[in-house]
């Protein structure tokens, strides 16, 4: 008998052998002479078969009365079973209980339906469910693909600070933190400004970390803490951003389709929708987007930003993500390079995902001229002192440069086909949720 335990994910390599699995009881079916404990171990699930006739009385009774989510090691013989989900079952020989969940305080999440608030309050346990497990695996795949895409294309990872002295994306959505000796700092909204400095040192960079927005929006697309990956390139323009963003999304989609089919099946994701995500993506201007929206009955006026409903309406027109470019400068942040022909437009682009998932990428070309940048900082009433170092980038070897940010959670929600962004991160932070 082996002492070290085998991962359920590796079970195929042990066909016919006696192995020990270490996990938790996910579910249990039983009748008088046989019981079927379903074990999960964080790598997969397997049905075990315990026959009363083949086991010591005590072992059989222990298993038969085992409670949901008790921790248990089960030893038995691996048997190929084509009807089983993973292709194998385990014929139980012995078991060792590490902790038996008492009957009086049963595991709170049962196979019956629970309300979303209850599940969110028990998020630390809910993560063990089949569905949350599948989402977590897709998230991991999206992040791995994102990193590989940049790593394999000449980008250097340079992480940016979380405590920052100034706003990047507007002063109304900053979380203020008490630092030392009366100094105030803010939780970062984006690593972009630092990324721009890093790009002048490394050429092509990306940062990937948590970002924060004190947005009082209670929508299915907003978190107050979310993870953003942000590439930035020196000697680059708006066109380079569009190409890079499209390449990234195609790469992520292919990876998820190639490696996470089983998880997508658990989530009942319509994979044909993802298989249709190939380049080139449609590209339209803000002007054209407004025309489409008005034709579809939206009351949007030229010059205002798109709301969530506008994004959904726009996405209905396309089976693939759509790139919307050249927004009115007034709806965009202070750092956008203006269009040479129509300076009232910002050289920015948003990628709107299909199926109503909204904006997943936002970015564009940055102002590289010192005087113009200074003017914008003043127009936006931003504190010049805090931006001196940022202005330095325009004093010492300034070049056109561009980049974007992709919200990991929005991308994962779309890949998984989820109703709400809250399930895409282990511990979501939202307007009315900071626990557990
Ligand atoms: O469009 P945003 O605000 O762009 C920036 O922050 C730029 N500084 C990025 C850059 O150019 N380096 O945010 C980028 C993306 C959005 O497209 C969206 O996917 C995600 O971040 N995002 C959010 N995701 C979840 N909850 C929120 N409250 C989000 N706000 C933005
Ligand atoms: Mg945006």
Coordinates of C-alpha atoms and ligand atoms in Angstrom, one line a residue:
X1 CA 0.0 0.0 0.0
X2 CA 1.3 3.5 -0.9
X3 CA 1.7 6.0 1.8
X4 CA 2.0 9.2 -0.2
X5 CA -1.3 10.3 -1.6
X6 CA -2.2 10.6 -5.3
X7 CA -4.0 13.6 -6.9
X8 CA -7.3 12.8 -8.4
X9 CA -6.2 14.7 -11.5
X10 CA -3.4 12.1 -12.0
X11 CA -5.6 9.0 -11.4
X12 CA -5.3 7.7 -14.9
X13 CA -1.6 7.0 -14.3
X14 CA -2.6 4.6 -11.5
X15 CA -5.1 2.4 -13.2
X16 CA -5.3 -1.0 -11.4
X17 CA -3.1 0.2 -8.5
X18 CA -4.0 0.7 -4.9
X19 CA -3.6 4.4 -4.0
X20 CA -4.5 6.8 -1.2
X21 CA -6.5 9.9 -2.0
X22 CA -6.6 12.8 0.4
X23 CA -9.6 15.1 0.2
X24 CA -13.1 16.1 1.4
X25 CA -16.4 14.3 1.2
X26 CA -18.3 16.2 -1.5
X27 CA -21.4 14.0 -1.6
X28 CA -22.6 10.6 -0.5
X29 CA -25.1 8.2 -2.0
X30 CA -25.9 5.0 -0.1
X31 CA -28.1 2.0 0.0
X32 CA -28.0 -0.9 2.5
X33 CA -25.0 -2.8 1.2
X34 CA -23.2 -0.2 -0.8
X35 CA -22.2 3.4 -0.6
X36 CA -20.7 5.9 -3.0
X37 CA -18.7 8.6 -1.4
X38 CA -17.7 11.3 -3.9
X39 CA -14.3 12.7 -2.9
X40 CA -12.9 16.0 -4.0
X41 CA -9.3 16.9 -3.5
X42 CA -8.8 20.3 -5.2
X43 CA -7.6 18.7 -8.4
X44 CA -10.8 16.9 -9.3
X45 CA -13.5 14.6 -8.1
X46 CA -13.9 10.9 -8.1
X47 CA -16.7 8.5 -7.1
X48 CA -15.6 5.8 -4.6
X49 CA -17.4 2.5 -4.2
X50 CA -17.6 0.9 -0.8
X51 CA -19.1 -2.5 -0.6
X52 CA -20.2 -3.8 2.8
X53 CA -19.3 -7.3 1.9
X54 CA -15.6 -6.4 1.2
X55 CA -14.9 -4.1 4.2
X56 CA -14.6 -4.4 7.9
X57 CA -17.9 -3.5 9.5
X58 CA -16.4 -0.4 11.2
X59 CA -15.0 1.0 7.9
X60 CA -18.2 0.6 6.1
X61 CA -20.3 2.2 8.8
X62 CA -17.8 5.1 9.2
X63 CA -18.0 5.9 5.5
X64 CA -21.8 5.4 5.3
X65 CA -22.4 7.9 8.0
X66 CA -19.7 10.4 6.9
X67 CA -20.9 14.0 6.8
X68 CA -20.5 16.5 4.0
X69 CA -17.1 18.2 3.8
X70 CA -15.5 16.0 6.4
X71 CA -11.8 15.6 5.6
X72 CA -10.8 12.0 4.8
X73 CA -8.1 9.9 3.2
X74 CA -9.5 7.0 1.3
X75 CA -7.3 4.1 0.1
X76 CA -8.5 1.8 -2.6
X77 CA -8.0 0.3 -6.0
X78 CA -8.3 2.5 -9.1
X79 CA -10.7 1.0 -11.7
X80 CA -11.4 2.4 -15.2
X81 CA -15.1 3.0 -15.6
X82 CA -16.2 4.5 -18.8
X83 CA -19.5 5.7 -17.3
X84 CA -17.7 7.8 -14.6
X85 CA -17.2 11.5 -15.3
X86 CA -13.4 11.3 -15.0
X87 CA -13.2 7.8 -16.5
X88 CA -12.2 6.1 -13.1
X89 CA -13.7 4.9 -9.9
X90 CA -12.0 3.9 -6.6
X91 CA -12.9 0.6 -4.9
X92 CA -12.5 1.4 -1.3
X93 CA -10.2 -0.7 0.9
X94 CA -9.8 1.5 4.0
X95 CA -10.3 5.1 5.1
X96 CA -8.9 7.5 7.7
X97 CA -11.0 10.4 8.9
X98 CA -9.1 13.6 9.8
X99 CA -12.0 15.7 10.9
X100 CA -15.6 14.6 10.9
X101 CA -18.0 17.5 10.5
X102 CA -20.4 17.0 13.4
X103 CA -24.1 16.3 12.7
X104 CA -25.1 19.2 15.0
X105 CA -23.2 21.7 13.0
X106 CA -23.5 20.5 9.4
X107 CA -21.7 22.1 6.5
X108 CA -23.9 25.1 5.7
X109 CA -24.0 24.8 1.9
X110 CA -26.1 21.8 0.9
X111 CA -27.0 20.6 -2.5
X112 CA -30.3 22.6 -2.2
X113 CA -30.7 26.1 -3.7
X114 CA -29.3 28.9 -1.5
X115 CA -29.8 32.7 -2.0
X116 CA -27.0 34.8 -3.3
X117 CA -26.5 36.7 0.0
X118 CA -26.2 33.5 1.9
X119 CA -23.7 32.1 -0.5
X120 CA -21.7 35.4 -0.5
X121 CA -21.6 35.4 3.3
X122 CA -20.2 31.9 3.1
X123 CA -17.8 32.7 0.2
X124 CA -14.9 31.0 2.1
X125 CA -16.8 27.7 1.9
X126 CA -18.7 28.3 -1.4
X127 CA -15.3 28.2 -3.2
X128 CA -15.4 24.4 -2.7
X129 CA -18.4 24.0 -5.0
X130 CA -18.1 22.5 -8.4
X131 CA -19.2 25.7 -10.1
X132 CA -16.9 28.1 -8.2
X133 CA -14.0 25.6 -8.7
X134 CA -14.6 25.8 -12.5
X135 CA -14.6 29.6 -12.4
X136 CA -11.4 29.7 -10.4
X137 CA -9.7 27.4 -12.9
X138 CA -10.8 29.6 -15.8
X139 CA -9.5 32.7 -14.0
X140 CA -6.2 31.0 -13.5
X141 CA -6.1 30.1 -17.2
X142 CA -6.9 33.7 -18.2
X143 CA -4.1 35.1 -16.0
X144 CA -1.6 32.5 -17.2
X145 CA -2.4 33.2 -20.8
X146 CA -2.2 37.0 -20.3
X147 CA 1.2 36.7 -18.7
X148 CA 2.5 34.3 -21.4
X149 CA 1.3 36.6 -24.1
X150 CA 3.3 39.5 -22.8
X151 CA 6.3 37.5 -21.6
X152 CA 6.5 35.9 -25.1
X153 CA 6.2 39.2 -26.9
X154 CA 9.1 41.1 -25.4
X155 CA 7.4 42.7 -22.5
X156 CA 9.0 43.1 -19.1
X157 CA 6.9 42.8 -15.9
X158 CA 7.4 45.9 -13.7
X159 CA 5.1 46.1 -10.8
X160 CA 3.6 49.5 -9.8
X161 CA 2.8 50.8 -6.3
X162 CA -0.6 50.4 -4.6
X163 CA -0.1 53.5 -2.4
X164 CA 0.0 56.5 -4.7
X165 CA 0.1 60.2 -4.1
X166 CA -2.1 61.2 -7.0
X167 CA -5.1 60.2 -9.1
X168 CA -4.8 58.5 -12.5
X169 CA -8.4 58.0 -13.5
X170 CA -10.2 61.1 -12.1
X171 CA -10.4 62.4 -8.5
X172 CA -13.9 61.2 -7.8
X173 CA -13.2 57.5 -7.4
X174 CA -10.2 57.6 -5.1
X175 CA -9.9 55.6 -1.8
X176 CA -8.0 57.8 0.6
X177 CA -5.7 56.1 3.2
X178 CA -4.1 57.7 6.3
X179 CA -0.4 57.3 5.9
X180 CA 2.2 58.5 8.5
X181 CA 2.3 62.0 10.0
X182 CA -0.8 63.4 8.5
X183 CA 0.2 62.4 5.0
X184 CA -2.7 61.1 2.8
X185 CA -2.2 58.6 0.1
X186 CA -4.6 56.9 -2.3
X187 CA -5.1 53.3 -3.3
X188 CA -4.1 53.1 -6.9
X189 CA -6.7 53.2 -9.7
X190 CA -4.3 52.1 -12.3
X191 CA -0.5 51.5 -12.7
X192 CA -0.5 53.5 -15.9
X193 CA 1.5 56.6 -14.9
X194 CA 4.3 54.5 -13.4
X195 CA 4.1 52.2 -16.4
X196 CA 4.8 55.1 -18.7
X197 CA 8.0 55.7 -16.8
X198 CA 8.9 52.0 -16.9
X199 CA 8.3 51.9 -20.6
X200 CA 10.9 54.7 -21.1
X201 CA 13.4 52.4 -19.3
X202 CA 12.4 49.0 -20.6
X203 CA 10.6 49.7 -23.9
X204 CA 7.7 47.3 -23.5
X205 CA 6.4 46.7 -20.0
X206 CA 3.3 45.4 -18.2
X207 CA 2.1 45.6 -14.7
X208 CA -0.5 43.3 -13.1
X209 CA -2.0 44.0 -9.8
X210 CA -5.0 45.0 -7.8
X211 CA -6.6 48.4 -8.6
X212 CA -9.2 50.3 -6.7
X213 CA -12.2 52.4 -7.6
X214 CA -14.4 54.2 -5.0
X215 CA -17.3 53.9 -7.4
X216 CA -20.7 53.8 -5.8
X217 CA -22.1 51.7 -8.7
X218 CA -24.0 48.7 -7.8
X219 CA -23.9 46.9 -11.2
X220 CA -23.0 43.4 -12.3
X221 CA -19.8 44.8 -13.9
X222 CA -18.3 46.8 -11.1
X223 CA -16.0 45.8 -8.2
X224 CA -14.3 48.3 -5.9
X225 CA -11.1 46.2 -5.9
X226 CA -10.2 44.4 -9.2
X227 CA -7.2 43.1 -10.9
X228 CA -5.9 44.9 -14.0
X229 CA -3.2 44.0 -16.4
X230 CA -1.7 47.0 -18.1
X231 CA 0.8 46.9 -21.0
X232 CA 2.7 50.1 -22.0
X233 CA 4.9 50.6 -25.0
X234 CA 7.4 53.4 -25.9
X235 CA 7.5 54.6 -29.5
X236 CA 3.9 53.4 -30.0
X237 CA 0.6 54.8 -31.1
X238 CA -3.2 54.1 -30.9
X239 CA -2.9 51.6 -33.8
X240 CA -0.3 49.6 -31.9
X241 CA -2.7 49.4 -28.9
X242 CA -5.5 48.1 -31.1
X243 CA -3.4 45.4 -32.6
X244 CA -2.0 44.3 -29.2
X245 CA -5.4 44.3 -27.5
X246 CA -6.9 42.2 -30.3
X247 CA -4.0 39.8 -30.2
X248 CA -4.3 39.4 -26.4
X249 CA -8.0 38.6 -26.4
X250 CA -7.7 36.1 -29.3
X251 CA -4.8 34.4 -27.4
X252 CA -6.7 34.2 -24.1
X253 CA -9.8 32.8 -25.8
X254 CA -7.8 30.1 -27.6
X255 CA -6.1 29.1 -24.4
X256 CA -9.3 28.9 -22.4
X257 CA -10.9 26.8 -25.2
X258 CA -7.9 24.5 -25.5
X259 CA -7.4 23.9 -21.7
X260 CA -10.6 24.5 -19.9
X261 CA -13.3 22.7 -21.9
X262 CA -14.3 20.6 -18.8
X263 CA -14.8 23.7 -16.7
X264 CA -16.7 25.5 -19.4
X265 CA -19.0 22.5 -19.6
X266 CA -19.6 22.6 -15.8
X267 CA -20.6 26.3 -16.3
X268 CA -22.8 25.4 -19.3
X269 CA -20.9 27.9 -21.4
X270 CA -21.9 28.1 -25.0
X271 CA -18.4 27.5 -26.4
X272 CA -19.4 28.2 -30.0
X273 CA -19.6 31.9 -29.0
X274 CA -16.0 31.8 -27.8
X275 CA -14.9 29.8 -30.9
X276 CA -16.1 32.7 -33.0
X277 CA -13.6 35.1 -31.4
X278 CA -11.1 35.5 -34.1
X279 CA -9.4 38.6 -35.5
X280 CA -9.8 41.1 -37.0
X281 CA -12.3 42.6 -34.7
X282 CA -14.7 45.3 -36.0
X283 CA -13.4 48.8 -35.5
X284 CA -15.6 51.8 -35.3
X285 CA -15.3 55.4 -34.2
X286 CA -17.1 57.0 -31.3
X287 CA -19.1 59.0 -33.9
X288 CA -20.3 55.8 -35.6
X289 CA -21.1 54.2 -32.2
X290 CA -23.3 57.2 -31.3
X291 CA -25.1 56.8 -34.7
X292 CA -25.7 53.1 -34.1
X293 CA -27.0 53.7 -30.6
X294 CA -29.4 56.4 -31.7
X295 CA -30.6 54.2 -34.5
X296 CA -31.3 51.6 -31.8
X297 CA -33.4 54.0 -29.8
X298 CA -30.8 55.3 -27.2
X299 CA -31.1 58.9 -26.1
X300 CA -27.3 59.3 -26.1
X301 CA -26.0 62.8 -27.1
X302 CA -22.7 63.3 -28.9
X303 CA -20.2 64.2 -26.2
X304 CA -21.3 61.9 -23.4
X305 CA -19.8 58.7 -22.2
X306 CA -21.5 55.3 -22.8
X307 CA -23.4 53.8 -20.0
X308 CA -23.7 50.0 -19.3
X309 CA -26.9 49.8 -21.4
X310 CA -25.3 51.6 -24.3
X311 CA -22.4 49.1 -24.3
X312 CA -24.8 46.2 -24.3
X313 CA -26.8 47.7 -27.2
X314 CA -23.6 48.3 -29.1
X315 CA -22.4 44.8 -28.5
X316 CA -25.6 43.4 -29.9
X317 CA -24.5 44.5 -33.4
X318 CA -21.4 42.3 -33.3
X319 CA -20.5 38.7 -32.6
X320 CA -17.0 39.6 -31.8
X321 CA -15.5 42.3 -29.5
X322 CA -15.8 45.7 -31.0
X323 CA -13.1 48.4 -30.8
X324 CA -14.5 51.9 -30.4
X325 CA -12.0 54.7 -30.9
X326 CA -11.6 58.4 -30.7
X327 CA -13.8 59.5 -27.9
X328 CA -14.6 63.1 -27.1
X329 CA -11.7 64.3 -24.9
X330 CA -14.1 65.6 -22.3
X331 CA -15.2 62.1 -21.3
X332 CA -11.6 60.7 -21.0
X333 CA -8.8 61.1 -18.5
X334 CA -6.3 64.0 -18.7
X335 CA -3.4 62.1 -20.3
X336 CA -4.9 61.3 -23.7
X337 CA -3.2 62.5 -26.8
X338 CA -5.6 64.5 -28.9
X339 CA -6.4 63.6 -32.5
X340 CA -4.3 65.7 -34.9
X341 CA -7.2 66.5 -37.2
X342 CA -9.9 66.9 -34.6
X343 CA -8.3 67.9 -31.3
X344 CA -11.6 67.7 -29.5
X345 CA -11.2 63.9 -29.8
X346 CA -8.9 61.7 -27.7
X347 CA -6.8 59.0 -29.2
X348 CA -8.4 56.4 -26.9
X349 CA -9.9 53.0 -27.6
X350 CA -12.3 50.8 -25.7
X351 CA -12.9 47.2 -26.4
X352 CA -16.5 46.2 -25.8
X353 CA -17.1 42.5 -25.3
X354 CA -20.0 40.6 -27.0
X355 CA -23.0 39.2 -25.1
X356 CA -23.4 42.2 -22.9
X357 CA -20.1 41.9 -20.9
X358 CA -19.3 45.6 -21.5
X359 CA -15.9 47.3 -21.7
X360 CA -13.1 44.9 -21.0
X361 CA -10.2 47.0 -22.3
X362 CA -9.6 50.7 -22.2
X363 CA -6.5 52.5 -23.4
X364 CA -4.9 54.7 -25.9
X365 CA -2.0 57.0 -26.8
X366 CA -0.6 59.3 -24.2
X367 CA 0.3 63.0 -24.4
X368 CA 4.0 63.3 -25.1
X369 CA 4.3 67.1 -25.3
X370 CA 5.4 68.8 -22.1
X371 CA 3.4 72.0 -22.5
X372 CA 0.2 70.2 -23.5
X373 CA 0.4 67.8 -20.6
X374 CA 1.0 70.6 -18.2
X375 CA -2.0 72.4 -19.6
X376 CA -4.2 69.3 -19.1
X377 CA -3.0 68.9 -15.5
X378 CA -4.1 72.5 -14.8
X379 CA -7.4 72.1 -16.7
X380 CA -8.2 69.0 -14.6
X381 CA -7.2 70.9 -11.4
X382 CA -4.7 68.2 -10.5
X383 CA -1.9 69.0 -8.0
X384 CA 1.2 69.8 -10.2
X385 CA 3.7 68.9 -7.5
X386 CA 2.4 65.3 -7.4
X387 CA 2.9 65.1 -11.2
X388 CA 6.4 66.6 -11.4
X389 CA 8.0 63.2 -11.9
X390 CA 5.4 62.4 -14.5
X391 CA 6.2 65.6 -16.3
X392 CA 9.9 64.6 -16.2
X393 CA 9.1 61.9 -18.7
X394 CA 8.2 64.7 -21.1
X395 CA 11.4 66.6 -20.2
X396 CA 13.9 63.8 -20.8
X397 CA 13.6 62.0 -24.1
X398 CA 9.8 62.2 -24.6
X399 CA 8.4 59.9 -27.3
X400 CA 4.9 58.9 -28.5
X401 CA 3.8 56.0 -26.3
X402 CA 0.6 54.0 -25.7
X403 CA -0.9 51.3 -23.7
X404 CA -4.1 49.8 -22.2
X405 CA -5.7 48.2 -19.2
X406 CA -7.7 45.0 -19.2
X407 CA -9.9 44.1 -16.2
X408 CA -9.3 40.4 -15.4
X409 CA -12.7 39.9 -13.7
X410 CA -14.6 41.3 -16.7
X411 CA -12.7 39.1 -19.0
X412 CA -13.3 36.0 -16.8
X413 CA -17.0 36.8 -16.5
X414 CA -17.2 36.9 -20.3
X415 CA -15.2 33.7 -20.8
X416 CA -17.3 31.8 -18.2
X417 CA -20.6 33.4 -19.4
X418 CA -21.5 34.6 -15.9
X419 CA -24.4 36.8 -14.9
X420 CA -22.4 38.8 -12.4
X421 CA -18.7 39.7 -11.9
X422 CA -18.8 38.9 -8.2
X423 CA -18.1 35.2 -8.9
X424 CA -14.9 35.8 -10.8
X425 CA -12.8 36.6 -7.8
X426 CA -12.4 34.6 -4.6
X427 CA -13.3 37.5 -2.3
X428 CA -15.2 40.2 -4.1
X429 CA -15.1 43.7 -2.8
X430 CA -18.2 45.7 -3.8
X431 CA -20.3 48.7 -2.6
X432 CA -22.0 46.7 0.1
X433 CA -19.6 43.8 0.5
X434 CA -16.2 43.7 2.3
X435 CA -16.7 40.4 4.1
X436 CA -15.5 37.6 4.4
Ligands
LIG1 O1 -10.8 52.1 -18.6 P1 -10.0 52.1 -17.4 O2 -10.5 53.0 -16.3 O3 -8.6 52.5 -17.8 C1 -7.5 52.7 -17.0 O4 -7.5 52.6 -15.8 C2 -6.2 53.0 -17.8 N1 -5.4 53.8 -17.0 C3 -5.6 51.7 -18.2 C4 -4.4 52.0 -19.1 O5 -4.5 52.5 -20.1 N2 -3.2 51.5 -18.6 O6 -9.9 50.6 -16.8 C5 -9.4 49.6 -17.6 C6 -10.2 48.3 -17.5 C7 -11.7 48.5 -18.0 O7 -11.8 48.3 -19.4 C8 -12.4 47.3 -17.3 O8 -12.1 46.1 -17.9 C9 -11.7 47.3 -15.9 O9 -10.4 47.9 -16.2 N3 -12.4 48.0 -14.9 C10 -13.1 47.4 -13.9 N4 -13.3 46.1 -13.7 C11 -14.1 45.9 -12.6 N5 -14.7 46.8 -11.8 C12 -14.5 48.1 -12.0 N6 -15.0 49.0 -11.2 C13 -13.7 48.5 -13.2 N7 -13.2 49.7 -13.7 C14 -12.5 49.4 -14.7
LIG2 MG1 -12.5 52.8 -19.4

